[in-house]
């Protein structure tokens, strides 16, 4: 695109495309991102958040936005390029073993447990909402309950048919969230999956795609979702999920709270990729909401 060509130090090449935007290599250690559904005013808080994140001194690299602009009513940003291979590809090629990959996931979640959420992390919207997740909310549990309630209303036509006792389940989730009292909040990534974790030739990690579910919250939320995201659709998905849940439990994360957050995530994102529930993510969410061990914990 012409805007990026003016900023580029070399040929502009498409690197990849995700839910929120398309990323282009600009050369000179920089990338450009075209945001699909965000205005510059909506990206600027993310820039401020990434500055807050950088100050956490994490053991892995994170994105940095150097400029935000608008082209054709869409936000564009210039960011430092994070080099490496997505963990999903590294696992598929055998460059990273399954055990190494699992260890990386545990290490990333454990590192995020050391963060301290500041004001910038509270200004971000999550999922596909436009207002900040923390707007008018006084606690993490209250904010998450509000999101669950809104998204349950939006998806109930499909989830009522596919999830046994869906309305009762939502009531249980909301009641449990209302009881949460957390004094110290961490920075939650919210989408720790193998495509979002880069591994370079020296084994260094970088965590991408902050913003979809990023906020100030409970590190146990990342433990819960990361365990389920490592392998969502493979034949060993449930066994790997259970293994990671067990490892996070050993680190001090409560199993019942992890199930609570898994249910909250499934309710809030079930129809995020297809409004009619026709994709694999919806099926993953339904399967989690119907899990006997999860339902027993609620």
Short mmCIF file of N, CA and C in Angstrom, two decimals, residues 121-191:
data_model
loop_
_atom_site.label_atom_id
_atom_site.label_comp_id
_atom_site.label_asym_id
_atom_site.label_seq_id
_atom_site.Cartn_x
_atom_site.Cartn_y
_atom_site.Cartn_z
N UNK A 121 -3.73 -0.46 30.92
CA UNK A 121 -4.38 -1.75 30.66
C UNK A 121 -5.87 -1.71 30.94
N UNK A 122 -6.33 -0.72 31.68
CA UNK A 122 -7.75 -0.59 31.99
C UNK A 122 -8.53 0.20 30.93
N UNK A 123 -7.82 0.79 29.98
CA UNK A 123 -8.49 1.60 28.96
C UNK A 123 -8.85 0.80 27.72
N UNK A 124 -8.45 -0.46 27.65
CA UNK A 124 -8.65 -1.24 26.43
C UNK A 124 -10.02 -1.89 26.37
N UNK A 125 -10.65 -1.91 25.20
CA UNK A 125 -11.84 -2.73 25.00
C UNK A 125 -11.42 -4.17 24.75
N UNK A 126 -12.31 -5.12 24.90
CA UNK A 126 -12.00 -6.51 24.61
C UNK A 126 -13.04 -7.08 23.66
N UNK A 127 -12.70 -8.24 23.11
CA UNK A 127 -13.55 -8.94 22.14
C UNK A 127 -13.88 -7.96 21.01
N UNK A 128 -15.12 -7.71 20.70
CA UNK A 128 -15.44 -6.80 19.60
C UNK A 128 -16.19 -5.56 20.10
N UNK A 129 -16.06 -5.28 21.39
CA UNK A 129 -16.72 -4.12 21.95
C UNK A 129 -15.89 -2.86 21.72
N UNK A 130 -16.53 -1.71 21.77
CA UNK A 130 -15.84 -0.44 21.55
C UNK A 130 -15.50 0.29 22.84
N UNK A 131 -16.30 0.10 23.88
CA UNK A 131 -16.06 0.76 25.16
C UNK A 131 -15.00 -0.01 25.96
N UNK A 132 -14.21 0.66 26.77
CA UNK A 132 -13.22 -0.03 27.60
C UNK A 132 -13.87 -1.10 28.47
N UNK A 133 -13.19 -2.22 28.60
CA UNK A 133 -13.68 -3.34 29.41
C UNK A 133 -13.97 -2.90 30.85
N UNK A 134 -13.16 -1.99 31.38
CA UNK A 134 -13.29 -1.58 32.77
C UNK A 134 -14.22 -0.37 32.95
N UNK A 135 -14.84 0.10 31.90
CA UNK A 135 -15.68 1.30 32.01
C UNK A 135 -16.80 1.10 33.03
N UNK A 136 -16.84 1.98 34.02
CA UNK A 136 -17.86 1.98 35.07
C UNK A 136 -17.81 0.75 35.98
N UNK A 137 -16.74 -0.05 35.87
CA UNK A 137 -16.66 -1.26 36.69
C UNK A 137 -15.66 -1.05 37.83
N UNK A 138 -15.93 -1.67 38.96
CA UNK A 138 -15.08 -1.46 40.13
C UNK A 138 -14.22 -2.67 40.45
N UNK A 139 -14.46 -3.79 39.82
CA UNK A 139 -13.67 -4.99 40.10
C UNK A 139 -13.54 -5.83 38.84
N UNK A 140 -12.54 -6.68 38.83
CA UNK A 140 -12.31 -7.61 37.72
C UNK A 140 -13.50 -8.55 37.54
N UNK A 141 -13.99 -9.11 38.62
CA UNK A 141 -15.13 -10.02 38.52
C UNK A 141 -16.36 -9.33 37.99
N UNK A 142 -16.59 -8.11 38.42
CA UNK A 142 -17.74 -7.34 37.95
C UNK A 142 -17.63 -7.03 36.46
N UNK A 143 -16.43 -6.64 36.03
CA UNK A 143 -16.21 -6.32 34.62
C UNK A 143 -16.41 -7.56 33.75
N UNK A 144 -15.87 -8.70 34.19
CA UNK A 144 -16.00 -9.92 33.40
C UNK A 144 -17.44 -10.41 33.39
N UNK A 145 -18.14 -10.26 34.49
CA UNK A 145 -19.55 -10.65 34.54
C UNK A 145 -20.38 -9.82 33.58
N UNK A 146 -20.08 -8.54 33.50
CA UNK A 146 -20.80 -7.69 32.56
C UNK A 146 -20.62 -8.14 31.13
N UNK A 147 -19.38 -8.50 30.79
CA UNK A 147 -19.10 -8.99 29.43
C UNK A 147 -19.82 -10.31 29.17
N UNK A 148 -19.76 -11.23 30.14
CA UNK A 148 -20.44 -12.52 29.99
C UNK A 148 -21.93 -12.31 29.75
N UNK A 149 -22.53 -11.42 30.50
CA UNK A 149 -23.97 -11.17 30.37
C UNK A 149 -24.31 -10.62 28.99
N UNK A 150 -23.52 -9.67 28.53
CA UNK A 150 -23.79 -9.06 27.21
C UNK A 150 -23.60 -10.07 26.08
N UNK A 151 -22.53 -10.83 26.15
CA UNK A 151 -22.24 -11.79 25.07
C UNK A 151 -23.19 -12.99 25.12
N UNK A 152 -23.63 -13.36 26.31
CA UNK A 152 -24.59 -14.47 26.41
C UNK A 152 -25.90 -14.09 25.74
N UNK A 153 -26.32 -12.86 25.91
CA UNK A 153 -27.54 -12.39 25.25
C UNK A 153 -27.38 -12.43 23.74
N UNK A 154 -26.18 -12.11 23.26
CA UNK A 154 -25.96 -12.06 21.82
C UNK A 154 -25.91 -13.45 21.20
N UNK A 155 -25.44 -14.45 21.96
CA UNK A 155 -25.24 -15.79 21.40
C UNK A 155 -26.26 -16.81 21.88
N UNK A 156 -27.22 -16.40 22.71
CA UNK A 156 -28.08 -17.36 23.37
C UNK A 156 -28.93 -18.18 22.41
N UNK A 157 -29.29 -17.63 21.26
CA UNK A 157 -30.13 -18.37 20.31
C UNK A 157 -29.46 -19.68 19.92
N UNK A 158 -28.14 -19.66 19.77
CA UNK A 158 -27.41 -20.87 19.36
C UNK A 158 -26.98 -21.69 20.57
N UNK A 159 -26.48 -21.02 21.61
CA UNK A 159 -25.96 -21.76 22.75
C UNK A 159 -27.05 -22.45 23.54
N UNK A 160 -28.25 -21.90 23.56
CA UNK A 160 -29.34 -22.57 24.26
C UNK A 160 -29.65 -23.92 23.63
N UNK A 161 -29.46 -24.01 22.33
CA UNK A 161 -29.75 -25.27 21.63
C UNK A 161 -28.64 -26.30 21.81
N UNK A 162 -27.40 -25.83 21.99
CA UNK A 162 -26.25 -26.74 21.98
C UNK A 162 -25.62 -26.98 23.34
N UNK A 163 -25.96 -26.17 24.32
CA UNK A 163 -25.40 -26.31 25.67
C UNK A 163 -26.51 -26.64 26.64
N UNK A 164 -26.40 -27.78 27.28
CA UNK A 164 -27.45 -28.21 28.21
C UNK A 164 -27.57 -27.23 29.38
N UNK A 165 -28.78 -26.79 29.64
CA UNK A 165 -29.02 -25.89 30.75
C UNK A 165 -28.23 -24.60 30.64
N UNK A 166 -28.22 -24.01 29.45
CA UNK A 166 -27.36 -22.84 29.21
C UNK A 166 -27.70 -21.67 30.13
N UNK A 167 -28.97 -21.35 30.28
CA UNK A 167 -29.34 -20.21 31.11
C UNK A 167 -28.91 -20.42 32.56
N UNK A 168 -29.08 -21.62 33.07
CA UNK A 168 -28.65 -21.92 34.44
C UNK A 168 -27.13 -21.83 34.56
N UNK A 169 -26.44 -22.29 33.53
CA UNK A 169 -24.98 -22.21 33.52
C UNK A 169 -24.52 -20.76 33.59
N UNK A 170 -25.12 -19.91 32.79
CA UNK A 170 -24.76 -18.49 32.79
C UNK A 170 -25.00 -17.89 34.17
N UNK A 171 -26.12 -18.25 34.80
CA UNK A 171 -26.42 -17.74 36.14
C UNK A 171 -25.33 -18.16 37.13
N UNK A 172 -24.87 -19.41 37.03
CA UNK A 172 -23.81 -19.89 37.92
C UNK A 172 -22.51 -19.13 37.69
N UNK A 173 -22.18 -18.91 36.42
CA UNK A 173 -20.95 -18.19 36.10
C UNK A 173 -21.01 -16.76 36.64
N UNK A 174 -22.12 -16.09 36.43
CA UNK A 174 -22.26 -14.71 36.90
C UNK A 174 -22.18 -14.64 38.42
N UNK A 175 -22.80 -15.60 39.10
CA UNK A 175 -22.77 -15.61 40.56
C UNK A 175 -21.36 -15.83 41.09
N UNK A 176 -20.62 -16.73 40.46
CA UNK A 176 -19.23 -17.01 40.87
C UNK A 176 -18.34 -15.80 40.61
N UNK A 177 -18.50 -15.16 39.47
CA UNK A 177 -17.68 -13.99 39.15
C UNK A 177 -17.94 -12.86 40.14
N UNK A 178 -19.19 -12.72 40.58
CA UNK A 178 -19.54 -11.65 41.51
C UNK A 178 -18.84 -11.82 42.85
N UNK A 179 -18.42 -13.05 43.17
CA UNK A 179 -17.77 -13.31 44.46
C UNK A 179 -16.28 -13.07 44.44
N UNK A 180 -15.71 -12.85 43.26
CA UNK A 180 -14.26 -12.68 43.16
C UNK A 180 -13.82 -11.37 43.79
N UNK A 181 -12.83 -11.46 44.67
CA UNK A 181 -12.25 -10.28 45.30
C UNK A 181 -10.74 -10.37 45.16
N UNK A 182 -10.21 -9.65 44.20
CA UNK A 182 -8.77 -9.67 43.92
C UNK A 182 -8.20 -8.28 44.14
N UNK A 183 -7.18 -8.18 44.96
CA UNK A 183 -6.57 -6.89 45.24
C UNK A 183 -5.51 -6.53 44.21
N UNK A 184 -4.69 -7.48 43.85
CA UNK A 184 -3.59 -7.23 42.92
C UNK A 184 -3.91 -7.84 41.56
N UNK A 185 -3.91 -7.00 40.53
CA UNK A 185 -4.24 -7.46 39.19
C UNK A 185 -3.00 -7.50 38.31
N UNK A 186 -3.00 -8.47 37.42
CA UNK A 186 -1.90 -8.62 36.47
C UNK A 186 -2.37 -8.21 35.07
N UNK A 187 -1.44 -8.15 34.16
CA UNK A 187 -1.78 -7.91 32.76
C UNK A 187 -2.17 -9.24 32.13
N UNK A 188 -3.38 -9.30 31.61
CA UNK A 188 -3.90 -10.50 30.95
C UNK A 188 -3.75 -10.34 29.45
N UNK A 189 -3.11 -11.32 28.80
CA UNK A 189 -3.02 -11.31 27.33
C UNK A 189 -4.34 -11.76 26.74
N UNK A 190 -4.83 -12.91 27.16
CA UNK A 190 -6.15 -13.37 26.77
C UNK A 190 -6.21 -14.23 25.53
N UNK A 191 -5.08 -14.36 24.81
CA UNK A 191 -5.11 -15.17 23.58
C UNK A 191 -3.75 -15.82 23.36
#
